[in-house]
């Protein structure tokens, strides 16, 4: 553990005062939640909106509702995505089908998508990874006449738009995450957005069976929210980041998460969500523009093409895995919030071996080997950005004059330790 200014890779800060005040929700009976659901329904122009305990729970709710009325069992998703996504699919008793991605867009490789779709496909997850908009409209066209439902995984893209349409209102149904590292956060939480009435009815039926969190769970949430509000600050973040048992930012495959409605502690934290979301996204946009300007013309570094929507973190491809490993190690040592993102393709998740296609998924593997994300949240200041850029320059130079095996061995060992902070 190193006591120094330390940036989280991503952050949606909540003021301590707001966190403390959310304690009024401890005795709430869901009225705050119901009110926020109505605000969200209007924002999305959706038929229905449901608030649940996490993004994973939101996806599981959708899958359980869809699977109940269909014999189809296959869920198609990008081979490079958050491990929570296959976790939800397994939790719902369904089958994970990976599809390769295009490393230049992080969206599906559409040729591969046409290959994997078949009569057993229940739905496709069009994923706006890091906030980079996916071409959901194209997936809709492919699925329209085949009875396949399109789910937007908008966990990292709350507030984004594509061609004037809000992300989350393009697919048949969508979900968002309100977890710690997302666009706007209430500690943990998820939003389900249903466009059509028939889907909304099925989702409501499933939701009606879900419990409200107990008083003890609400209390735990509240304490967690206050701790997060406090320790996310760069002058304190070194502390939780250095505690391995917290597993901050680790990407785990885990099916033991709760399936519950959102409680009023978390819902209270969403008071004024729209202004906060717009403000946070605006600041991220400005920070991304600054970093992109500083990277213009740099060798061996390729930021993903900027699209209409807003990034949650800034995704950048570097020359090879040596540069990536060096950069992540140096970035970690200096507390710069540079992240290696997901450690492998979902086809390599140990718990899924034997029940998932092994690939190869060359596009997804390229992303695993070469993608880093740079922090663009409001705690990143100009001085941090100068240090981030000079660290990138150093890692592209250092690694080209070191024997590959040496760099590799050293860094692989290192990345397994405390510096896997996402
Ligand atoms: C975070 C995330 C999820 C899951 O959301 P949680 O609220 O953490 O359960 C799903 N998909 C993607 C792409 C995510 O980033």
Tab-separated table of N, CA and C and ligand atoms in Angstrom, residues 53-59 81-85 88 127-130 153-156 175-182 187-190 257 312 342, ligand 1:
chain	number	residue	atom	x	y	z
A	53	UNK	N	-31.803	-4.114	-7.670
A	53	UNK	CA	-30.641	-4.021	-6.780
A	53	UNK	C	-29.294	-3.854	-7.487
A	54	UNK	N	-29.184	-4.223	-8.758
A	54	UNK	CA	-27.912	-4.062	-9.483
A	54	UNK	C	-28.161	-4.192	-10.986
A	55	UNK	N	-27.138	-3.891	-11.766
A	55	UNK	CA	-27.215	-4.095	-13.207
A	55	UNK	C	-27.365	-5.577	-13.539
A	56	UNK	N	-26.624	-6.416	-12.798
A	56	UNK	CA	-26.730	-7.870	-12.991
A	56	UNK	C	-28.161	-8.341	-12.737
A	57	UNK	N	-28.763	-7.820	-11.668
A	57	UNK	CA	-30.143	-8.202	-11.339
A	57	UNK	C	-31.088	-7.728	-12.440
A	58	UNK	N	-30.828	-6.537	-12.989
A	58	UNK	CA	-31.673	-6.007	-14.065
A	58	UNK	C	-31.637	-6.938	-15.276
A	59	UNK	N	-30.435	-7.370	-15.660
A	59	UNK	CA	-30.320	-8.274	-16.804
A	59	UNK	C	-30.983	-9.617	-16.493
A	81	UNK	N	-16.489	-8.550	-22.783
A	81	UNK	CA	-17.453	-7.742	-22.033
A	81	UNK	C	-17.243	-7.985	-20.543
A	82	UNK	N	-17.993	-7.247	-19.743
A	82	UNK	CA	-17.936	-7.382	-18.291
A	82	UNK	C	-18.386	-8.790	-17.866
A	83	UNK	N	-17.663	-9.408	-16.919
A	83	UNK	CA	-17.987	-10.771	-16.500
A	83	UNK	C	-19.356	-10.875	-15.823
A	84	UNK	N	-19.902	-9.737	-15.411
A	84	UNK	CA	-21.246	-9.754	-14.814
A	84	UNK	C	-22.285	-10.250	-15.813
A	85	UNK	N	-22.022	-10.033	-17.086
A	85	UNK	CA	-23.021	-10.350	-18.105
A	85	UNK	C	-23.225	-11.870	-18.228
A	88	UNK	N	-25.052	-13.247	-15.150
A	88	UNK	CA	-26.518	-13.124	-15.144
A	88	UNK	C	-27.165	-14.206	-16.005
A	127	UNK	N	-23.985	-4.031	-26.808
A	127	UNK	CA	-23.321	-3.474	-25.617
A	127	UNK	C	-22.605	-2.163	-25.912
A	128	UNK	N	-22.968	-1.122	-25.181
A	128	UNK	CA	-22.319	0.192	-25.347
A	128	UNK	C	-21.149	0.264	-24.365
A	129	UNK	N	-20.075	-0.451	-24.686
A	129	UNK	CA	-18.964	-0.601	-23.744
A	129	UNK	C	-18.214	0.705	-23.522
A	130	UNK	N	-17.916	1.010	-22.276
A	130	UNK	CA	-17.232	2.255	-21.869
A	130	UNK	C	-18.001	3.500	-22.309
A	153	UNK	N	-27.252	-3.516	-23.577
A	153	UNK	CA	-26.477	-3.450	-22.340
A	153	UNK	C	-25.906	-2.034	-22.287
A	154	UNK	N	-26.630	-1.182	-21.552
A	154	UNK	CA	-26.251	0.229	-21.470
A	154	UNK	C	-25.684	0.533	-20.085
A	155	UNK	N	-25.130	-0.497	-19.444
A	155	UNK	CA	-24.613	-0.351	-18.077
A	155	UNK	C	-23.630	0.806	-17.962
A	156	UNK	N	-22.880	1.073	-19.036
A	156	UNK	CA	-21.845	2.110	-18.979
A	156	UNK	C	-22.190	3.315	-19.840
A	175	UNK	N	-30.954	-2.314	-20.184
A	175	UNK	CA	-30.693	-2.151	-18.750
A	175	UNK	C	-29.486	-1.249	-18.544
A	176	UNK	N	-29.488	-0.588	-17.374
A	176	UNK	CA	-28.405	0.308	-16.957
A	176	UNK	C	-27.921	-0.141	-15.595
A	177	UNK	N	-26.691	0.235	-15.259
A	177	UNK	CA	-26.163	-0.030	-13.924
A	177	UNK	C	-25.968	1.293	-13.198
A	178	UNK	N	-26.253	1.278	-11.915
A	178	UNK	CA	-26.014	2.449	-11.072
A	178	UNK	C	-24.945	2.108	-10.050
A	179	UNK	N	-24.074	1.175	-10.420
A	179	UNK	CA	-22.974	0.740	-9.551
A	179	UNK	C	-21.926	1.827	-9.398
A	180	UNK	N	-20.917	1.527	-8.590
A	180	UNK	CA	-19.941	2.552	-8.209
A	180	UNK	C	-19.215	3.195	-9.368
A	181	UNK	N	-18.818	2.404	-10.360
A	181	UNK	CA	-17.986	2.962	-11.431
A	181	UNK	C	-18.775	3.404	-12.652
A	182	UNK	N	-20.069	3.615	-12.513
A	182	UNK	CA	-20.881	3.892	-13.700
A	182	UNK	C	-21.181	5.388	-13.847
A	187	UNK	N	-24.529	3.775	-5.354
A	187	UNK	CA	-23.864	2.698	-4.617
A	187	UNK	C	-23.929	1.418	-5.415
A	188	UNK	N	-25.143	0.885	-5.550
A	188	UNK	CA	-25.371	-0.226	-6.467
A	188	UNK	C	-26.834	-0.163	-6.862
A	189	UNK	N	-27.105	-0.583	-8.071
A	189	UNK	CA	-28.481	-0.509	-8.524
A	189	UNK	C	-28.561	-0.754	-10.006
A	190	UNK	N	-29.760	-1.036	-10.472
A	190	UNK	CA	-29.944	-1.289	-11.900
A	190	UNK	C	-31.295	-0.772	-12.362
A	257	UNK	N	-25.251	-13.126	-6.560
A	257	UNK	CA	-25.788	-11.794	-6.248
A	257	UNK	C	-27.299	-11.854	-5.960
A	312	UNK	N	-17.371	6.760	-20.768
A	312	UNK	CA	-17.322	6.690	-19.315
A	312	UNK	C	-15.856	6.654	-18.886
A	342	UNK	N	-11.047	-5.671	-18.554
A	342	UNK	CA	-11.315	-7.099	-18.291
A	342	UNK	C	-10.111	-7.950	-18.655
B	1	LIG	C1	-21.247	-2.965	-14.635
B	1	LIG	C2	-21.748	-3.709	-15.812
B	1	LIG	C3	-22.786	-4.642	-15.689
B	1	LIG	C4	-23.385	-5.061	-14.380
B	1	LIG	O1	-23.824	-4.034	-13.546
B	1	LIG	P1	-23.714	-4.163	-11.935
B	1	LIG	O2	-24.551	-3.017	-11.446
B	1	LIG	O3	-22.285	-4.037	-11.580
B	1	LIG	O4	-24.294	-5.476	-11.550
B	1	LIG	C5	-23.228	-5.248	-16.872
B	1	LIG	N1	-22.682	-4.967	-18.077
B	1	LIG	C6	-21.660	-4.085	-18.203
B	1	LIG	C7	-21.105	-3.806	-19.562
B	1	LIG	C8	-21.163	-3.440	-17.083
B	1	LIG	O5	-20.147	-2.575	-17.213
